[in-house]
Amino acid sequence: MYNFEVERPTSVSNAVAALGRDEAQPLSGGQTLIPTLKARLAAPSVLVSLTGIEDMKGVRMEGDKLCIGGATTHATVMREAEAHYPGLASLAARIGDPAVRNRGTIGGSLANNDPSACYPAGALGSGATIVTNNREIAADDYFMGMFETALEEDEIVTEVKFPVPDAARYEKFIQPASRFPLVAAFVARFSDGVRVAITGASENGVFRWTEAEEALNGNFGADAVKGLSVSADGMIGDLHGSSAYRAHLVGVMTQRAVASIA
Amino acid sequence: MAQVKMTVNGKAASGEVEGRTLLAHFLRDDLGLTGTHIGCDTSQCGACVVHVNGEAVKACSMLALEAEGAEVSTIEGQANADGSLNVIQQAFQDHHGLQCGFCTPGMVMSTAALLKDNPKPSEAEIRHYLDGNICRCTGYHNIVKAIMAASGQDTGQIAAE
């Protein structure tokens, strides 16, 4: 790992100011970024640690939305979101392993937008709003492709606001070595419609499976998606699974998620 | 270089570190606490698990500067005050929960974190919790047994026996 300076601001405004320095990059829980730095895939001059900003931590209800601070760890979401949004708490409880969950944060996961990460599916599948120091971005406009988001250079994910569905389930086909999903489906059933988000499958990262949503809006049951399939074109293919295999898993994981909440 | 201060196993510790210095390197190279092992260095194996403010973390994936002001516990702080092995360590010895011993500090620290939250974990809960701790010798069976024993539970009913 190349050397860098570390800044530890205690407010969002100081963090944004520090990000104005040359070659500065935000550091949240570091569970992806630190291994990335070790592999010399990134070489910032300054890392701006966000974990000392108390305003960016915590889980609370605001009206009918569940609001989670950007620097909130997966372990905290697992514990504190359970009473409000169990489907999301269950997703957080299955990220990585216990030690990773004690460091990794929701803001870090959403800012990185790994094509196989869990939180992008939870955010897109819930129709969440990503709140930054500058603006609010609907999840539908936020995920721009593999490792790409709508975030600007000096933008920090300060909070994520989740509408709470009547029921939701995240079904993850785990890749046991990395503990990332090989493919996972997040299905959320709201009174005004169903959302289905798929992670781990597409070369463009998380996506909504609109065909399944339409079928489930008509008839919410695993049978409704049984006959549907997604094309293997554009699906990730690697030594862990071919693109055809991943395309197949999209259907299987969605059916399992639907079956568990139907 | 920057100054970092923390409490390690109840004692004040400080040193001059680079931005990139990992907590695992600070503990091992600056404080001489080499019980925290670095196995994979990619946060997969769990040999470097320590507790920071009471929570298990992988010390190879946290910067030393991020532990500023924190309470850190390592394997060196686990024994009883008289130097005898604590309940978890003794159970690992009694049930042969280690062979080469490389993963053991991380296993013991993860076990301590598990039992703090869940004093009587089931076998399934133990196996799930140890997801992030890899042992290449034992096949985990005796580790699970040791944890059952350390939590005062019957070790006779474990699967695969």
XYZ file of C-alpha atoms in Angstrom:
423
model
C 0.000 0.000 0.000
C 1.366 3.416 -0.958
C 1.446 5.904 1.879
C -1.194 8.588 2.409
C -2.223 11.102 5.010
C -5.263 10.414 7.170
C -7.759 13.092 8.121
C -10.375 12.359 10.774
C -13.040 15.078 10.608
C -15.901 15.050 13.108
C -18.426 16.903 10.944
C -19.723 16.482 7.390
C -18.666 20.027 6.463
C -15.094 19.408 7.618
C -15.064 16.118 5.717
C -16.202 17.855 2.523
C -13.516 20.508 3.025
C -10.863 17.805 3.487
C -12.061 16.073 0.314
C -11.150 19.254 -1.539
C -7.480 18.433 -1.026
C -5.522 17.076 -3.941
C -6.098 13.342 -4.587
C -8.276 12.966 -1.506
C -10.697 10.081 -1.139
C -13.265 9.229 1.539
C -12.713 6.176 3.755
C -15.686 4.629 5.502
C -15.410 1.192 7.128
C -12.543 0.296 4.803
C -13.561 -3.325 4.289
C -13.281 -2.900 0.526
C -11.084 0.183 0.242
C -8.228 -1.029 2.453
C -7.799 -4.315 0.528
C -8.040 -2.225 -2.674
C -5.240 0.051 -1.462
C -3.129 -2.966 -0.539
C -3.546 -4.238 -4.088
C -2.460 -0.782 -5.288
C -5.641 -0.432 -7.294
C -6.052 3.029 -5.756
C -3.416 5.457 -4.537
C -4.979 8.519 -2.876
C -2.748 11.129 -1.213
C -5.251 11.768 1.543
C -7.852 9.483 3.081
C -10.704 11.291 4.782
C -12.086 8.942 7.423
C -15.843 9.309 7.865
C -16.186 7.027 10.895
C -15.612 9.822 13.418
C -18.679 11.780 12.265
C -21.351 11.051 14.871
C -24.089 12.795 12.832
C -23.678 10.112 10.165
C -24.318 7.197 12.529
C -27.485 5.574 13.722
C -30.854 4.137 12.754
C -34.106 6.043 13.330
C -37.650 6.328 12.012
C -38.663 9.651 10.497
C -42.360 9.524 9.676
C -42.798 6.301 7.733
C -39.186 6.195 6.501
C -36.337 4.283 8.089
C -33.293 6.591 8.076
C -29.837 5.099 8.384
C -26.748 7.295 8.725
C -24.127 6.756 6.015
C -21.427 5.719 8.503
C -23.662 3.169 10.266
C -22.140 -0.302 10.369
C -23.867 -3.411 9.064
C -23.869 -4.820 12.626
C -25.767 -1.766 13.884
C -28.326 -2.023 11.075
C -28.692 -5.744 11.803
C -29.554 -4.965 15.451
C -31.404 -1.663 15.249
C -33.393 -1.974 12.000
C -34.907 -5.310 13.020
C -37.900 -3.759 14.777
C -38.660 -1.386 11.865
C -37.648 -3.170 8.689
C -36.738 -6.828 9.343
C -36.146 -7.610 5.655
C -33.361 -5.034 5.530
C -31.928 -6.052 8.926
C -31.715 -9.608 7.616
C -29.771 -8.414 4.555
C -27.307 -6.533 6.793
C -26.933 -9.592 9.038
C -25.635 -11.676 6.121
C -23.002 -9.308 4.716
C -19.456 -10.646 5.040
C -18.751 -12.035 8.503
C -19.146 -10.647 12.048
C -15.845 -8.723 12.073
C -16.533 -7.222 8.638
C -20.031 -6.207 9.763
C -18.528 -4.357 12.729
C -16.558 -2.069 10.375
C -18.301 -1.964 6.995
C -20.911 0.763 6.488
C -24.017 1.262 4.388
C -22.670 4.487 2.884
C -19.413 2.823 1.912
C -21.221 -0.069 0.272
C -23.547 2.195 -1.715
C -20.744 4.563 -2.753
C -18.618 1.675 -3.993
C -21.510 -0.046 -5.807
C -19.766 -3.371 -6.213
C -21.793 -5.358 -8.776
C -22.102 -8.178 -6.233
C -22.696 -6.146 -3.060
C -25.796 -6.686 -0.926
C -26.860 -3.130 -0.037
C -27.409 -1.907 -3.612
C -30.125 -4.569 -3.923
C -31.693 -3.468 -0.629
C -31.646 0.207 -1.621
C -32.909 -0.280 -5.183
C -35.408 -2.939 -4.151
C -36.830 -0.646 -1.472
C -36.882 2.447 -3.664
C -34.664 4.183 -1.097
C -33.405 7.758 -1.298
C -29.662 8.332 -1.081
C -28.969 11.532 0.835
C -25.653 13.309 0.293
C -24.150 16.522 1.614
C -25.605 18.249 -1.494
C -28.861 16.584 -2.507
C -31.203 13.633 -2.395
C -30.982 11.012 -5.134
C -33.631 8.369 -5.816
C -32.145 4.872 -5.920
C -33.540 4.507 -9.467
C -31.255 7.387 -10.568
C -28.275 6.528 -8.364
C -26.798 3.237 -9.621
C -25.037 3.919 -12.930
C -23.263 0.634 -13.635
C -20.446 -1.477 -12.226
C -18.701 0.565 -9.480
C -20.388 3.700 -10.844
C -22.905 5.912 -9.090
C -24.406 9.368 -9.515
C -22.098 10.684 -6.752
C -19.814 13.597 -7.603
C -16.199 13.702 -6.413
C -16.932 15.732 -3.292
C -20.181 14.017 -2.382
C -20.605 11.859 0.683
C -23.526 9.522 1.388
C -24.685 11.009 4.681
C -27.932 9.080 5.054
C -30.174 6.566 3.324
C -33.961 6.808 3.668
C -35.940 3.615 3.186
C -39.693 3.414 2.622
C -40.757 0.390 4.665
C -42.612 -2.254 2.615
C -45.367 -4.523 3.939
C -42.962 -7.430 3.493
C -39.509 -7.944 2.022
C -37.034 -10.733 1.646
C -33.419 -10.874 0.486
C -32.420 -14.253 -0.924
C -28.683 -14.614 -1.345
C -26.932 -17.489 -3.099
C -23.638 -17.103 -1.311
C -20.207 -17.465 -2.880
C -18.661 -18.995 0.219
C -15.069 -17.819 -0.258
C -15.868 -14.132 -0.675
C -19.206 -14.215 1.202
C -20.591 -11.953 -1.514
C -23.678 -13.176 -3.311
C -23.101 -15.112 -6.498
C -26.595 -13.822 -7.261
C -29.126 -12.363 -4.854
C -32.670 -11.031 -5.171
C -34.353 -8.433 -2.990
C -38.135 -8.511 -3.268
C -40.198 -5.826 -1.534
C -43.971 -5.806 -1.492
C -45.531 -2.369 -0.999
C -49.246 -1.599 -0.938
C -48.835 0.164 -4.299
C -46.608 -2.381 -6.014
C -43.732 -4.855 -5.927
C -40.063 -4.076 -6.494
C -37.463 -6.703 -7.430
C -33.753 -5.854 -7.417
C -31.027 -8.250 -8.506
C -27.356 -8.067 -7.514
C -24.359 -10.232 -8.397
C -25.665 -11.063 -11.850
C -25.299 -8.214 -14.324
C -22.115 -6.680 -15.677
C -23.900 -3.353 -15.145
C -24.366 -3.987 -11.452
C -27.637 -3.998 -9.573
C -30.814 -3.801 -11.675
C -34.581 -3.955 -11.326
C -36.174 -7.002 -12.878
C -39.214 -5.157 -14.186
C -40.749 -8.172 -15.939
C -40.928 -9.989 -12.610
C -42.327 -6.887 -10.908
C -45.155 -6.698 -13.453
C -45.965 -10.389 -13.056
C -45.927 -10.101 -9.259
C -48.145 -7.031 -9.316
C -50.792 -9.193 -10.977
C -50.309 -12.270 -8.814
C -47.913 -12.249 -5.862
C -46.705 -15.836 -5.748
C -43.613 -17.798 -6.767
C -45.626 -19.289 -9.657
C -45.964 -15.850 -11.210
C -42.214 -15.703 -11.884
C -41.692 -19.383 -12.629
C -42.063 -19.025 -16.377
C -39.936 -15.879 -16.617
C -36.274 -15.822 -17.467
C -33.585 -13.229 -18.022
C -31.154 -13.351 -20.896
C -27.595 -14.496 -20.224
C -26.354 -11.599 -22.372
C -24.571 -9.082 -20.169
C -24.511 -11.384 -17.159
C -21.261 -11.883 -15.269
C -19.460 -15.099 -16.144
C -16.402 -16.245 -14.194
C -14.900 -19.357 -12.643
C -17.611 -19.346 -9.968
C -20.475 -19.479 -12.447
C -21.175 -18.910 -16.133
C -23.430 -16.115 -17.312
C -26.141 -18.680 -18.158
C -25.911 -20.074 -14.630
C -26.230 -16.611 -13.115
C -29.195 -15.813 -15.370
C -30.854 -18.993 -14.125
C -30.149 -18.068 -10.500
C -31.913 -14.725 -10.972
C -35.179 -16.610 -11.399
C -34.503 -19.106 -8.619
C -33.535 -16.484 -6.043
C -36.518 -14.312 -6.937
C -38.892 -17.260 -6.586
C -37.426 -18.143 -3.195
C -37.738 -14.567 -1.965
C -41.350 -14.361 -3.128
C -42.216 -17.752 -1.640
C -40.911 -16.737 1.770
C -43.151 -13.647 2.000
C -46.158 -14.612 -0.139
C 4.112 10.364 10.521
C 1.389 10.996 13.062
C 1.013 10.308 16.741
C -1.525 7.653 17.775
C -2.701 6.810 21.277
C -4.950 4.020 22.408
C -5.475 1.648 25.313
C -4.290 -1.879 24.598
C -5.222 -4.633 27.052
C -5.884 -2.005 29.688
C -2.573 -0.164 29.291
C -1.919 3.149 27.585
C -0.076 2.681 24.288
C 1.180 5.253 21.811
C 3.482 5.558 18.862
C 4.373 7.368 15.656
C 2.735 5.779 12.640
C 2.329 6.391 8.924
C -1.140 6.955 7.518
C -1.009 3.516 5.947
C 0.060 1.683 9.118
C -2.522 -1.003 9.827
C -3.697 -1.664 13.358
C -2.260 -5.188 13.022
C 1.180 -3.769 12.167
C 1.069 -1.239 15.000
C 0.231 -3.987 17.496
C 2.871 -6.361 16.182
C 5.747 -4.111 15.126
C 5.434 -1.125 17.464
C 4.003 -2.761 20.581
C 5.569 -6.206 20.090
C 2.202 -7.928 20.531
C 2.814 -10.592 17.921
C -0.075 -12.795 19.041
C -2.271 -10.971 16.539
C -1.422 -12.922 13.411
C -1.553 -11.766 9.811
C -2.667 -14.661 7.663
C -4.217 -13.575 4.399
C -3.903 -9.788 4.757
C -7.093 -9.502 2.688
C -9.621 -9.707 5.577
C -10.691 -13.227 4.653
C -9.008 -15.409 7.278
C -9.637 -13.806 10.666
C -6.229 -14.616 12.226
C -5.890 -10.899 13.067
C -9.195 -10.483 14.925
C -8.910 -8.137 17.907
C -11.573 -6.202 19.796
C -11.871 -2.451 19.300
C -14.210 -0.835 21.823
C -15.584 -4.281 22.545
C -16.302 -5.282 18.947
C -14.438 -7.925 16.961
C -12.651 -6.423 13.963
C -9.974 -7.561 11.553
C -6.853 -5.628 12.514
C -5.418 -6.061 9.007
C -8.295 -4.015 7.573
C -8.288 -1.049 9.917
C -5.785 1.790 10.026
C -3.930 2.310 13.302
C -4.952 5.978 13.208
C -8.607 4.940 13.193
C -8.096 3.299 16.587
C -7.107 6.651 18.104
C -8.524 6.788 21.628
C -9.994 3.278 21.379
C -9.910 0.410 23.855
C -8.202 -2.461 22.063
C -8.006 -6.050 23.354
C -5.705 -8.643 21.856
C -4.996 -12.291 22.569
C -2.230 -11.188 24.979
C -4.883 -9.684 27.251
C -7.077 -12.781 27.420
C -5.389 -14.871 30.115
C -6.541 -14.630 33.730
C -4.797 -12.164 36.047
C -2.636 -14.946 37.518
C -1.424 -15.881 34.042
C -3.503 -19.059 33.760
C -5.521 -19.655 30.595
C -9.028 -18.198 30.547
C -12.072 -20.398 30.051
C -12.006 -20.155 26.251
C -8.268 -20.753 25.943
C -8.442 -23.695 28.365
C -11.329 -25.212 26.398
C -9.331 -24.944 23.157
C -6.484 -26.796 24.864
C -8.710 -29.410 26.518
C -10.596 -30.223 23.299
C -7.632 -29.973 20.953
C -9.211 -26.997 19.185
C -5.957 -26.199 17.437
C -3.202 -27.925 15.574
C -0.630 -25.519 14.153
C -2.082 -22.675 16.224
C -1.827 -19.967 13.595
C -5.542 -19.187 13.482
C -6.018 -19.669 17.215
C -5.647 -16.053 18.412
C -8.356 -14.983 15.980
C -10.529 -17.966 16.889
C -10.258 -17.147 20.593
C -11.004 -13.452 20.044
C -13.997 -14.234 17.816
C -15.246 -16.746 20.384
C -14.981 -14.136 23.135
C -17.066 -11.727 21.012
C -19.641 -14.432 20.263
C -20.061 -15.507 23.894
C -20.397 -11.906 25.056
C -23.513 -11.498 22.860
C -24.723 -15.078 22.973
C -23.535 -16.945 26.101
C -25.023 -20.316 25.032
C -24.743 -20.503 21.244
C -26.023 -23.557 19.409
C -23.635 -25.546 17.237
C -25.188 -23.942 14.134
C -24.750 -20.456 15.591
C -21.105 -21.167 16.391
C -20.379 -22.438 12.898
C -22.152 -19.438 11.365
C -20.341 -16.945 13.590
C -16.947 -18.391 12.708
C -17.609 -17.742 9.004
C -14.799 -15.196 8.964
C -12.197 -17.322 10.764
C -10.423 -19.866 8.623
C -8.543 -22.862 10.045
C -6.622 -25.041 7.615
C -5.806 -27.845 10.086
C -8.640 -28.893 12.322
C -11.669 -29.126 10.075
C -13.322 -26.907 12.747
C -14.839 -29.818 14.578
C -12.766 -29.536 17.737
C -12.971 -25.753 17.648
C -16.764 -25.985 17.754
C -16.462 -28.522 20.549
C -14.154 -26.221 22.514
C -16.622 -23.354 22.172
C -19.493 -25.558 23.325
C -17.373 -26.503 26.361
C -16.289 -22.914 27.014
C -19.949 -21.903 27.152
C -20.702 -24.677 29.639
C -22.595 -26.869 27.180
C -22.590 -30.573 26.453
C -20.019 -31.408 23.799
C -21.364 -34.895 23.176
C -24.100 -33.975 20.704
C -22.091 -32.302 17.977
C -22.861 -33.279 14.404
C -20.286 -35.166 12.314
C -19.114 -37.153 15.337
